[in-house]
Structure formats: C-alpha cells, structure tokens
Amino acid sequence: MEIAIIADDLTGANDTGVQLARRGLRTSVLLKLGSDASINDREMLEAVVIDTDSRASSQEEAYMQVRAASEYIKQSGCKVIYKKMDSTMRGNIGPELDAVYDALAPDFIGIAPAFPQSGRLVRDGILYVNGKPVHETAAGIDPKTPVRESHIPSLLRSQTGRTIGHIGYMDISKGIAYIQQKLNLFHNQQIRYVVFDTTSDADLKTIASCLEQTQFNVVWAGSAGLANYVPLSKSDVPAICLEQNDELATIPKQSVLLVIGSVNEQSRKQLDFLLNHHDSVKAVKLQSHTAVEGSTMKGLELDRVCREAEQALQQGLDVVIFSSGDKTDIDEANEAGIRVGLNPTAVSQRIADTLGEAAVYLMNHYSLQGVIMTGGDTAKQVCLHWEASRFDLLDEIESGVPIGLLIGEKSSVNAITKSGGFGTEQVLFRAIERLRQEATIR
C-alpha cells in the first residue's frame, strides 16, 4: 500500500484520491470501515481513502471517528499517511489532527491546506480564497460549519491544546535546507503541528520535497492540492485519462441524474449556467422547508419530487434535483426546523437525506448514464441510501472534480462528485457531456 488518506467528507475524499488515481495508482474511497475493499488487499489497491463523514460531527464524535480510522490504517504499512482537510478549513480540523497524532504518534504533522489551482492560497498564515480571507467568503457563512477565523495557526489554537509552528512563504523561498533547520528547531521545542504558507504550486512542491526528505516521521495534512505532490513509487507514471481506458465500452444514450444540495454560491452559478445552456434538462426543486416539517410532509414532498423526475426521465431528459440556495428559502427551512426542534445542522442533514432518498429511488428504477452529486453531505446520503461500499476513482473532468465508479450492493454506476466551491461555471454542463462520452465500466 502506497498511501492511506483519512478525509472528513465524501467529495473531499474523492477530489484528493483522484490525484493518486491520475498518477497511476489503483485508488478506492471506502465509505465505511470493513467494507469489501479491505485495506489489507494490497493486490487490489495501492491507495485507499477512508471517508469518516465527520466534518459536521461534534468535536468528540469527530475525534473518535478519525481515531478509529487512524487505528485501522496502522496495520497497512503505508509509506505515507495523509490527513485530508477542507481547503477552506471547515470542520473539526483540530480534534481530527489530535486523533491522528494520538493514534500514530508522528514527529510532526505537516499542515498545508492550500489548493492554488482552485484559488486557495496561504500567506502569513492567512488562508485566502480567490483573494479574500476565507472568513469573508461563502465558507464564513456556511450553514453547518462556518469558518470565523482566516489565520490558520489561530484557528488551530482554538481547536487544539497543542502548540502550532508556522513556516512562512519567505522561509519556503529559502529552500529545503532552511526549512529543515526550522523543523529541527520546532522538534527541539516540542512543537508537533507545523503550518506551511503556500502561494503557488511551486511552494507545494517544495513542501512535499521537504516532508519526503526529512529525517522525521511525518503525517501529511492538506487538501487535494498537496496530495498531488506526495512522492510515490509510481511517480513516473503519466496521468491517466478515461478516453484511453481499455475497460470502457459504448452504450446507448441514457439520462443523467444530477443531485445538488450544496448552497455554495459557486454551485448555484453552475446550476444556473446548466439550466440556461442545456436544452434537455428538467429541474426539480425540493421545497426544503416542507422536507423538514415532519415525516408526513417530507413523504409528500419526496413523492412529488420523484413523480416529476420520473416523468422527465420517461421522456429521455436529464434531471437535476436540487434544494434552494436562496437565503430566504434557507431561513424558511431553518424556521421550520426550529418548530420541530432541529438546529441548522440537523435541518441541513434532513434536506440532504431527502435528496438522497429521491436520487436512490430513481437510480433503482431507471437505467442511467451516470450520476452527478454536488455537496459532500448530499453525495454521502446518496451513497448511504444506495448502500454503496466504495468509490473507485479514475480521472477528473476539472481540477478537484473526480469521475469514477460507485460500487453498490447490487450494481455499479458511473458517478461524478463535486465539492460546492469547486469547478468553473460550466462544470455541470461539462460533467454531463463527459458522461455522455464515456461508458459503463465493466
């Protein structure tokens, strides 16, 4: 086993794991510990990603989930252990790093969450997204895991009792030998968590080279950006692409199902572009507040969504099921949640669950060209309701937007997952076209 990755949500697991798949490693995302893709089956897998689904858990639950995953991969003999974190620092970053450290006891955890290709940079310890401090972006008002602090060392200090070291962009510009000197100093000072500035992909490459060459035992921690520079024995293998995969075979045109639960502004722009430029797609909007108002109302709303989607599929149309991202609709759903005793996190979970139920009903009753899922919670609920065991990663259609094969209990389906803030405005349109070009993987 080359590498084991622990991720806190499904889209993040996929967008990181696909970096390894494109470099030639047989890579699967395990959706539950003990699934049929055993971590010890080294003939089948060269890289494994474990989705702990812990981003919106309590700090205590997140610690236990990641601790269990860390203990699970201890036996693997992996050359590299990688803690995937959100590139906007959402979630239980501190408790999850603590869980990894307590289980594996490395000399350092090297923390570099930047993803320059997607506009995430770190300078002077501050995380910027497309030029803005992260707390001023959509991540700052995320309904489940808002990010209130852009200075990464300060954010981590608020979540963990351990001392945080920082290596700035000027330090990185001085080269690997200088960075090693700083690591030696940190080690002597008993500083075990080290945050790296990253202003470019060249910085990521330098950081990766430093972590590879250091005498210390290091757990890597970052987003999909750093994962692309993890040293592998297959590092000379060129990135694969599905057009060259001999296992593909053409099939007749079938409909594509899209399930969009992310309320990120970027996702909504992508949905608008799709609806304005795709002349054979039916949009079915889930009334989120109705789905929250109790089992009876949820059942009625679920039935309506499925009936509308079925009519479109029977006409050969592509279908997108989505929840509203408008602030008014979100507020209305949260108010409905308050009436039935649900906090915003539980409201969001109820909406994702309803979307997942609707999607899996359609997946079970119609032959689809593929499924596109936007938002980690939404993707996870689709997989849970479909009883999927793993996601075999193959390639990406854009940076951080992977395509692969979702393995279920009874069948498999081509699938694309996308984190809310990732992708160009045209990404959903391109995703449908990519699934049209490709075929079921046998």
CSV table of C-alpha atoms in Angstrom, one decimal:
chain,number,residue,atom,x,y,z
A,1,MET,CA,0.0,0.0,0.0
A,2,GLU,CA,1.5,3.3,-1.1
A,3,ILE,CA,-0.7,5.7,0.8
A,4,ALA,CA,-3.7,5.9,3.1
A,5,ILE,CA,-5.8,9.0,3.3
A,6,ILE,CA,-8.3,10.0,6.0
A,7,ALA,CA,-11.0,12.5,4.8
A,8,ASP,CA,-13.9,14.1,6.6
A,9,ASP,CA,-16.4,14.1,3.8
A,10,LEU,CA,-17.0,12.3,0.5
A,11,THR,CA,-16.4,15.0,-2.1
A,12,GLY,CA,-13.1,15.8,-0.3
A,13,ALA,CA,-12.2,12.2,-0.2
A,14,ASN,CA,-12.8,11.8,-3.9
A,15,ASP,CA,-11.1,15.1,-5.1
A,16,THR,CA,-8.0,14.1,-3.1
A,17,GLY,CA,-8.0,10.4,-4.1
A,18,VAL,CA,-8.3,11.1,-7.8
A,19,GLN,CA,-4.9,12.9,-7.7
A,20,LEU,CA,-3.4,9.5,-6.9
A,21,ALA,CA,-5.6,7.7,-9.5
A,22,ARG,CA,-4.4,10.0,-12.2
A,23,ARG,CA,-0.8,9.2,-11.3
A,24,GLY,CA,-1.4,5.5,-11.9
A,25,LEU,CA,-2.4,4.1,-8.5
A,26,ARG,CA,-5.4,1.8,-8.1
A,27,THR,CA,-7.4,4.0,-5.7
A,28,SER,CA,-10.7,3.5,-3.9
A,29,VAL,CA,-12.6,5.5,-1.4
A,30,LEU,CA,-14.0,3.3,1.4
A,31,LEU,CA,-17.4,4.6,2.5
A,32,LYS,CA,-17.3,2.5,5.7
A,33,LEU,CA,-14.7,0.7,7.7
A,34,GLY,CA,-14.6,-3.0,7.0
A,35,SER,CA,-16.1,-2.7,3.5
A,36,ASP,CA,-15.4,-5.3,0.9
A,37,ALA,CA,-12.4,-3.3,-0.4
A,38,SER,CA,-10.1,-4.5,2.5
A,39,ILE,CA,-7.2,-2.2,3.4
A,40,ASN,CA,-5.0,-5.3,3.5
A,41,ASP,CA,-5.9,-6.4,0.0
A,42,ARG,CA,-2.8,-4.9,-1.5
A,43,GLU,CA,-3.1,-6.8,-4.8
A,44,MET,CA,-6.3,-4.8,-5.4
A,45,LEU,CA,-5.5,-1.4,-4.0
A,46,GLU,CA,-2.4,0.8,-4.0
A,47,ALA,CA,-4.1,3.8,-2.3
A,48,VAL,CA,-7.1,3.9,0.0
A,49,VAL,CA,-9.1,6.8,1.2
A,50,ILE,CA,-11.4,6.5,4.2
A,51,ASP,CA,-14.3,8.9,4.5
A,52,THR,CA,-15.1,9.4,8.2
A,53,ASP,CA,-18.0,11.7,7.3
A,54,SER,CA,-17.1,13.8,10.4
A,55,ARG,CA,-17.0,17.4,9.2
A,56,ALA,CA,-20.3,18.4,10.8
A,57,SER,CA,-20.0,16.0,13.8
A,58,SER,CA,-19.4,17.2,17.3
A,59,GLN,CA,-15.7,17.6,18.2
A,60,GLU,CA,-15.9,14.5,20.4
A,61,GLU,CA,-17.6,12.4,17.7
A,62,ALA,CA,-15.1,13.6,15.1
A,63,TYR,CA,-12.2,12.7,17.3
A,64,MET,CA,-13.5,9.2,17.8
A,65,GLN,CA,-14.3,8.6,14.1
A,66,VAL,CA,-10.9,9.8,13.0
A,67,ARG,CA,-9.1,7.9,15.8
A,68,ALA,CA,-10.8,4.7,14.6
A,69,ALA,CA,-9.8,5.3,11.0
A,70,SER,CA,-6.2,6.0,12.1
A,71,GLU,CA,-6.0,2.8,14.1
A,72,TYR,CA,-7.5,0.9,11.2
A,73,ILE,CA,-4.7,2.0,8.8
A,74,LYS,CA,-1.9,1.4,11.3
A,75,GLN,CA,-1.8,-2.2,10.1
A,76,SER,CA,-1.4,-1.2,6.4
A,77,GLY,CA,2.3,-0.5,6.3
A,78,CYS,CA,1.6,2.6,4.1
A,79,LYS,CA,4.6,4.7,3.1
A,80,VAL,CA,2.6,7.9,3.5
A,81,ILE,CA,-0.4,8.7,5.8
A,82,TYR,CA,-2.3,11.7,4.7
A,83,LYS,CA,-5.0,13.6,6.7
A,84,LYS,CA,-7.2,15.3,4.1
A,85,MET,CA,-8.7,18.6,5.3
A,86,ASP,CA,-11.0,21.0,3.7
A,87,SER,CA,-9.3,23.7,1.6
A,88,THR,CA,-11.4,26.3,3.3
A,89,MET,CA,-10.7,24.9,6.8
A,90,ARG,CA,-14.3,23.9,7.5
A,91,GLY,CA,-15.0,21.2,10.1
A,92,ASN,CA,-13.3,19.8,13.1
A,93,ILE,CA,-9.7,20.4,12.0
A,94,GLY,CA,-8.1,20.5,15.5
A,95,PRO,CA,-9.8,17.4,17.0
A,96,GLU,CA,-9.2,15.4,13.9
A,97,LEU,CA,-5.5,16.3,13.8
A,98,ASP,CA,-5.4,15.3,17.5
A,99,ALA,CA,-6.9,12.0,16.7
A,100,VAL,CA,-4.4,11.2,14.1
A,101,TYR,CA,-1.5,12.3,16.3
A,102,ASP,CA,-2.7,10.3,19.3
A,103,ALA,CA,-3.1,7.2,17.2
A,104,LEU,CA,0.1,7.4,15.1
A,105,ALA,CA,2.5,9.5,17.3
A,106,PRO,CA,4.5,11.1,14.4
A,107,ASP,CA,7.3,13.5,15.0
A,108,PHE,CA,5.3,16.1,13.0
A,109,ILE,CA,2.0,16.8,11.3
A,110,GLY,CA,2.8,19.0,8.3
A,111,ILE,CA,-0.2,21.1,7.5
A,112,ALA,CA,-0.6,22.7,4.1
A,113,PRO,CA,-4.3,23.1,3.2
A,114,ALA,CA,-3.8,25.4,0.2
A,115,PHE,CA,-5.0,24.4,-3.3
A,116,PRO,CA,-3.6,27.0,-5.7
A,117,GLN,CA,-5.4,25.6,-8.8
A,118,SER,CA,-8.7,26.4,-7.1
A,119,GLY,CA,-7.7,29.8,-5.7
A,120,ARG,CA,-6.8,28.7,-2.2
A,121,LEU,CA,-3.6,30.3,-1.0
A,122,VAL,CA,-1.9,30.8,2.4
A,123,ARG,CA,0.3,33.8,3.1
A,124,ASP,CA,1.5,34.9,6.6
A,125,GLY,CA,-0.7,32.1,7.9
A,126,ILE,CA,-3.8,33.6,6.5
A,127,LEU,CA,-6.0,31.4,4.2
A,128,TYR,CA,-7.3,33.3,1.1
A,129,VAL,CA,-9.9,32.1,-1.3
A,130,ASN,CA,-9.8,33.9,-4.6
A,131,GLY,CA,-8.0,36.8,-3.0
A,132,LYS,CA,-10.3,37.2,0.1
A,133,PRO,CA,-9.6,36.0,3.6
A,134,VAL,CA,-11.6,32.8,4.0
A,135,HIS,CA,-13.9,34.1,6.7
A,136,GLU,CA,-15.2,36.8,4.3
A,137,THR,CA,-16.2,34.1,1.7
A,138,ALA,CA,-19.0,31.6,1.5
A,139,ALA,CA,-17.2,29.4,4.0
A,140,GLY,CA,-17.7,32.1,6.6
A,141,ILE,CA,-21.5,31.8,6.3
A,142,ASP,CA,-21.6,28.0,5.7
A,143,PRO,CA,-24.9,26.9,7.4
A,144,LYS,CA,-23.2,23.9,9.1
A,145,THR,CA,-19.5,24.6,9.6
A,146,PRO,CA,-18.8,28.3,9.2
A,147,VAL,CA,-15.2,29.4,9.3
A,148,ARG,CA,-14.8,32.5,11.5
A,149,GLU,CA,-11.0,32.8,11.5
A,150,SER,CA,-8.8,33.1,8.5
A,151,HIS,CA,-5.4,32.9,10.3
A,152,ILE,CA,-4.7,29.2,10.4
A,153,PRO,CA,-2.5,29.0,13.5
A,154,SER,CA,-5.1,31.0,15.4
A,155,LEU,CA,-7.9,28.8,14.2
A,156,LEU,CA,-6.0,25.6,15.2
A,157,ARG,CA,-5.1,27.0,18.6
A,158,SER,CA,-8.9,27.5,19.3
A,159,GLN,CA,-9.5,23.8,18.5
A,160,THR,CA,-6.5,22.0,20.0
A,161,GLY,CA,-4.3,22.4,23.0
A,162,ARG,CA,-1.1,21.7,21.1
A,163,THR,CA,1.4,24.5,20.1
A,164,ILE,CA,1.4,25.5,16.5
A,165,GLY,CA,4.5,26.2,14.4
A,166,HIS,CA,4.5,28.3,11.3
A,167,ILE,CA,6.8,28.3,8.2
A,168,GLY,CA,6.2,31.4,6.1
A,169,TYR,CA,6.4,32.0,2.4
A,170,MET,CA,9.8,33.7,2.9
A,171,ASP,CA,11.1,30.6,4.7
A,172,ILE,CA,10.0,28.4,1.9
A,173,SER,CA,11.7,30.7,-0.7
A,174,LYS,CA,15.0,29.9,1.1
A,175,GLY,CA,14.8,26.3,0.2
A,176,ILE,CA,14.6,22.9,1.7
A,177,ALA,CA,17.7,23.1,3.8
A,178,TYR,CA,16.5,26.2,5.6
A,179,ILE,CA,13.0,24.6,6.2
A,180,GLN,CA,14.7,21.5,7.7
A,181,GLN,CA,16.6,23.8,10.1
A,182,LYS,CA,13.2,25.2,11.2
A,183,LEU,CA,11.8,21.7,11.7
A,184,ASN,CA,14.8,20.8,13.8
A,185,LEU,CA,14.1,23.8,16.0
A,186,PHE,CA,10.4,23.0,16.3
A,187,HIS,CA,11.2,19.5,17.2
A,188,ASN,CA,13.6,20.6,20.0
A,189,GLN,CA,10.8,22.9,21.2
A,190,GLN,CA,8.3,20.1,21.3
A,191,ILE,CA,6.2,21.7,18.6
A,192,ARG,CA,4.5,19.0,16.6
A,193,TYR,CA,1.9,20.8,14.4
A,194,VAL,CA,3.5,22.9,11.6
A,195,VAL,CA,1.5,25.1,9.2
A,196,PHE,CA,3.1,26.0,5.9
A,197,ASP,CA,2.4,29.1,3.8
A,198,THR,CA,1.7,28.3,0.2
A,199,THR,CA,1.4,30.9,-2.5
A,200,SER,CA,1.9,28.7,-5.6
A,201,ASP,CA,2.1,25.1,-6.8
A,202,ALA,CA,5.9,25.6,-6.7
A,203,ASP,CA,5.6,26.1,-2.9
A,204,LEU,CA,3.6,22.9,-2.6
A,205,LYS,CA,6.3,21.0,-4.5
A,206,THR,CA,8.9,22.4,-2.2
A,207,ILE,CA,6.9,21.5,0.9
A,208,ALA,CA,6.4,18.0,-0.4
A,209,SER,CA,10.1,17.5,-1.1
A,210,CYS,CA,10.9,18.7,2.3
A,211,LEU,CA,8.5,16.3,4.0
A,212,GLU,CA,9.8,13.5,1.9
A,213,GLN,CA,13.4,14.2,2.7
A,214,THR,CA,13.2,15.0,6.4
A,215,GLN,CA,14.6,12.6,8.9
A,216,PHE,CA,11.4,12.9,11.0
A,217,ASN,CA,8.4,10.7,10.8
A,218,VAL,CA,5.7,12.9,9.3
A,219,VAL,CA,1.9,12.7,8.8
A,220,TRP,CA,0.9,14.9,5.8
A,221,ALA,CA,-2.2,17.1,6.2
A,222,GLY,CA,-3.7,19.2,3.5
A,223,SER,CA,-6.3,19.5,0.7
A,224,ALA,CA,-6.2,17.9,-2.7
A,225,GLY,CA,-3.5,20.4,-3.7
A,226,LEU,CA,-0.7,18.9,-1.6
A,227,ALA,CA,-1.9,15.3,-2.4
A,228,ASN,CA,-0.8,15.8,-6.0
A,229,TYR,CA,2.8,16.1,-4.8
A,230,VAL,CA,3.0,13.2,-2.5
A,231,PRO,CA,6.0,11.1,-3.5
A,232,LEU,CA,5.1,7.7,-4.9
A,233,SER,CA,7.0,4.8,-6.4
A,234,LYS,CA,4.8,5.2,-9.5
A,235,SER,CA,5.6,8.9,-9.8
A,236,ASP,CA,6.9,8.4,-13.3
A,237,VAL,CA,3.5,7.1,-14.5
A,238,PRO,CA,1.7,9.8,-16.5
A,239,ALA,CA,-1.8,10.9,-15.5
A,240,ILE,CA,-4.4,8.6,-17.0
A,241,CYS,CA,-7.5,9.7,-18.8
A,242,LEU,CA,-10.7,7.8,-19.4
A,243,GLU,CA,-10.5,8.1,-23.2
A,244,GLN,CA,-7.5,5.7,-23.1
A,245,ASN,CA,-9.0,3.2,-20.7
A,246,ASP,CA,-9.5,-0.2,-22.4
A,247,GLU,CA,-12.2,-1.2,-20.0
A,248,LEU,CA,-14.7,1.2,-21.4
A,249,ALA,CA,-17.4,0.2,-23.8
A,250,THR,CA,-20.0,2.4,-25.5
A,251,ILE,CA,-23.7,2.1,-24.5
A,252,PRO,CA,-26.9,3.7,-25.9
A,253,LYS,CA,-27.7,7.2,-24.7
A,254,GLN,CA,-29.4,7.3,-21.3
A,255,SER,CA,-30.4,10.1,-18.9
A,256,VAL,CA,-28.0,11.7,-16.4
A,257,LEU,CA,-29.2,12.4,-12.9
A,258,LEU,CA,-27.8,15.4,-11.0
A,259,VAL,CA,-28.3,15.9,-7.3
A,260,ILE,CA,-27.4,19.3,-5.9
A,261,GLY,CA,-27.5,20.0,-2.2
A,262,SER,CA,-24.7,22.5,-1.8
A,263,VAL,CA,-25.8,26.1,-1.1
A,264,ASN,CA,-22.4,27.5,-2.0
A,265,GLU,CA,-22.8,30.5,-4.3
A,266,GLN,CA,-20.5,28.9,-6.9
A,267,SER,CA,-22.7,25.8,-7.1
A,268,ARG,CA,-25.7,28.0,-7.8
A,269,LYS,CA,-23.9,29.8,-10.6
A,270,GLN,CA,-23.0,26.4,-12.1
A,271,LEU,CA,-26.7,25.3,-11.8
A,272,ASP,CA,-27.9,28.5,-13.5
A,273,PHE,CA,-25.4,28.0,-16.3
A,274,LEU,CA,-26.6,24.5,-16.8
A,275,LEU,CA,-30.2,25.4,-17.0
A,276,ASN,CA,-29.5,28.2,-19.4
A,277,HIS,CA,-27.4,26.2,-21.8
A,278,HIS,CA,-28.7,22.6,-21.6
A,279,ASP,CA,-31.9,22.3,-23.7
A,280,SER,CA,-32.8,18.8,-22.5
A,281,VAL,CA,-32.7,19.0,-18.7
A,282,LYS,CA,-35.6,19.1,-16.3
A,283,ALA,CA,-35.0,20.9,-13.0
A,284,VAL,CA,-37.0,19.6,-10.0
A,285,LYS,CA,-36.7,21.8,-6.9
A,286,LEU,CA,-37.1,20.3,-3.4
A,287,GLN,CA,-39.1,22.6,-1.1
A,288,SER,CA,-36.7,22.4,1.7
A,289,HIS,CA,-38.9,23.7,4.4
A,290,THR,CA,-41.6,21.1,3.6
A,291,ALA,CA,-39.0,18.3,3.8
A,292,VAL,CA,-38.1,19.5,7.3
A,293,GLU,CA,-41.6,19.8,8.7
A,294,GLY,CA,-42.1,16.2,9.9
A,295,SER,CA,-42.3,12.7,8.3
A,296,THR,CA,-45.8,13.2,6.7
A,297,MET,CA,-44.9,16.4,4.9
A,298,LYS,CA,-41.5,15.0,4.0
A,299,GLY,CA,-43.1,12.0,2.5
A,300,LEU,CA,-45.5,14.1,0.4
A,301,GLU,CA,-42.7,16.3,-0.8
A,302,LEU,CA,-40.5,13.3,-1.6
A,303,ASP,CA,-43.3,11.7,-3.6
A,304,ARG,CA,-43.8,14.9,-5.6
A,305,VAL,CA,-40.1,15.2,-6.5
A,306,CYS,CA,-39.9,11.6,-7.6
A,307,ARG,CA,-43.0,11.8,-9.7
A,308,GLU,CA,-41.8,15.0,-11.5
A,309,ALA,CA,-38.4,13.5,-12.1
A,310,GLU,CA,-39.9,10.2,-13.4
A,311,GLN,CA,-42.0,12.0,-16.0
A,312,ALA,CA,-38.8,13.7,-17.3
A,313,LEU,CA,-36.8,10.5,-17.3
A,314,GLN,CA,-39.5,8.7,-19.3
A,315,GLN,CA,-39.2,11.5,-21.9
A,316,GLY,CA,-35.4,10.9,-22.2
A,317,LEU,CA,-34.5,14.1,-20.4
A,318,ASP,CA,-31.6,14.6,-18.0
A,319,VAL,CA,-32.9,15.5,-14.5
A,320,VAL,CA,-31.4,17.8,-11.8
A,321,ILE,CA,-32.9,17.5,-8.3
A,322,PHE,CA,-31.8,20.4,-6.1
A,323,SER,CA,-32.5,22.3,-2.9
A,324,SER,CA,-32.8,26.1,-3.0
A,325,GLY,CA,-29.7,28.1,-2.2
A,326,ASP,CA,-31.6,31.4,-1.7
A,327,LYS,CA,-31.2,33.0,1.7
A,328,THR,CA,-35.0,33.4,2.1
A,329,ASP,CA,-35.5,29.7,1.4
A,330,ILE,CA,-32.7,28.7,3.8
A,331,ASP,CA,-34.1,30.9,6.5
A,332,GLU,CA,-37.6,29.4,6.0
A,333,ALA,CA,-36.2,25.9,6.3
A,334,ASN,CA,-34.3,26.8,9.5
A,335,GLU,CA,-37.5,28.3,10.9
A,336,ALA,CA,-39.4,25.1,10.1
A,337,GLY,CA,-36.6,23.2,11.8
A,338,ILE,CA,-37.0,25.3,15.0
A,339,ARG,CA,-40.7,24.4,15.1
A,340,VAL,CA,-39.8,20.7,15.2
A,341,GLY,CA,-36.7,21.0,17.4
A,342,LEU,CA,-34.0,20.9,14.8
A,343,ASN,CA,-30.9,23.1,14.7
A,344,PRO,CA,-29.4,24.4,11.4
A,345,THR,CA,-27.0,21.4,11.2
A,346,ALA,CA,-29.9,18.9,11.6
A,347,VAL,CA,-32.0,20.8,9.1
A,348,SER,CA,-29.2,20.6,6.5
A,349,GLN,CA,-28.9,16.9,7.2
A,350,ARG,CA,-32.6,16.4,6.8
A,351,ILE,CA,-32.6,18.1,3.4
A,352,ALA,CA,-29.5,16.1,2.3
A,353,ASP,CA,-31.3,12.9,3.4
A,354,THR,CA,-34.4,13.7,1.4
A,355,LEU,CA,-32.3,14.4,-1.7
A,356,GLY,CA,-30.5,11.1,-1.2
A,357,GLU,CA,-33.8,9.2,-0.9
A,358,ALA,CA,-35.2,10.7,-4.0
A,359,ALA,CA,-32.0,10.1,-6.0
A,360,VAL,CA,-31.7,6.5,-5.0
A,361,TYR,CA,-35.4,5.8,-5.8
A,362,LEU,CA,-34.7,7.0,-9.3
A,363,MET,CA,-31.3,5.1,-9.5
A,364,ASN,CA,-33.1,1.9,-8.6
A,365,HIS,CA,-35.9,2.3,-11.1
A,366,TYR,CA,-34.2,3.7,-14.1
A,367,SER,CA,-31.1,2.9,-16.1
A,368,LEU,CA,-28.9,6.0,-16.0
A,369,GLN,CA,-25.8,7.1,-17.9
A,370,GLY,CA,-24.5,8.3,-14.7
A,371,VAL,CA,-25.0,10.4,-11.5
A,372,ILE,CA,-23.5,13.8,-10.6
A,373,MET,CA,-23.5,14.8,-7.0
A,374,THR,CA,-22.7,18.3,-5.6
A,375,GLY,CA,-22.0,18.8,-1.9
A,376,GLY,CA,-20.4,16.4,0.5
A,377,ASP,CA,-23.5,15.8,2.6
A,378,THR,CA,-25.7,15.2,-0.4
A,379,ALA,CA,-23.2,12.8,-2.0
A,380,LYS,CA,-22.8,10.9,1.2
A,381,GLN,CA,-26.6,10.4,1.6
A,382,VAL,CA,-26.9,9.2,-1.9
A,383,CYS,CA,-24.2,6.6,-1.2
A,384,LEU,CA,-25.7,5.6,2.1
A,385,HIS,CA,-29.2,5.1,0.7
A,386,TRP,CA,-27.8,3.2,-2.2
A,387,GLU,CA,-25.7,1.0,0.2
A,388,ALA,CA,-22.5,1.8,-1.7
A,389,SER,CA,-19.4,0.3,-0.3
A,390,ARG,CA,-16.7,2.2,-2.2
A,391,PHE,CA,-15.9,4.7,-5.0
A,392,ASP,CA,-13.3,3.6,-7.5
A,393,LEU,CA,-11.6,6.7,-8.8
A,394,LEU,CA,-10.4,7.1,-12.3
A,395,ASP,CA,-9.9,10.7,-13.5
A,396,GLU,CA,-11.2,14.2,-13.1
A,397,ILE,CA,-13.1,16.4,-15.5
A,398,GLU,CA,-11.7,19.6,-14.0
A,399,SER,CA,-9.3,20.2,-11.1
A,400,GLY,CA,-10.9,18.7,-8.0
A,401,VAL,CA,-13.9,17.3,-9.8
A,402,PRO,CA,-13.4,13.5,-10.0
A,403,ILE,CA,-15.2,10.8,-12.0
A,404,GLY,CA,-15.3,7.1,-11.2
A,405,LEU,CA,-17.4,4.1,-10.5
A,406,LEU,CA,-19.7,4.0,-7.5
A,407,ILE,CA,-19.9,0.4,-6.3
A,408,GLY,CA,-23.2,-0.6,-4.7
A,409,GLU,CA,-24.6,-3.8,-3.2
A,410,LYS,CA,-26.2,-5.0,-6.4
A,411,SER,CA,-24.8,-2.8,-9.2
A,412,SER,CA,-22.4,0.0,-10.1
A,413,VAL,CA,-22.9,3.4,-11.7
A,414,ASN,CA,-20.6,6.0,-13.3
A,415,ALA,CA,-20.5,9.0,-10.9
A,416,ILE,CA,-19.0,12.4,-10.6
A,417,THR,CA,-18.7,14.3,-7.3
A,418,LYS,CA,-18.0,17.9,-6.7
A,419,SER,CA,-17.5,20.0,-3.6
A,420,GLY,CA,-19.7,23.1,-3.5
A,421,GLY,CA,-17.0,25.7,-4.1
A,422,PHE,CA,-15.1,23.8,-6.8
A,423,GLY,CA,-15.3,23.9,-10.6
A,424,THR,CA,-15.8,26.5,-13.3
A,425,GLU,CA,-19.2,27.9,-14.2
A,426,GLN,CA,-19.5,25.3,-17.0
A,427,VAL,CA,-18.6,22.3,-14.8
A,428,LEU,CA,-22.1,20.7,-14.6
A,429,PHE,CA,-22.6,21.1,-18.3
A,430,ARG,CA,-19.2,19.5,-18.9
A,431,ALA,CA,-19.9,16.7,-16.5
A,432,ILE,CA,-23.0,15.7,-18.4
A,433,GLU,CA,-21.1,15.8,-21.6
A,434,ARG,CA,-18.3,13.7,-20.1
A,435,LEU,CA,-20.7,11.0,-19.0
A,436,ARG,CA,-22.2,11.1,-22.5
A,437,GLN,CA,-18.8,10.4,-24.0
A,438,GLU,CA,-18.0,7.6,-21.6
A,439,ALA,CA,-19.5,4.3,-20.9
A,440,THR,CA,-20.3,1.9,-18.2
A,441,ILE,CA,-17.1,0.3,-16.8
A,442,ARG,CA,-17.2,-3.4,-16.9
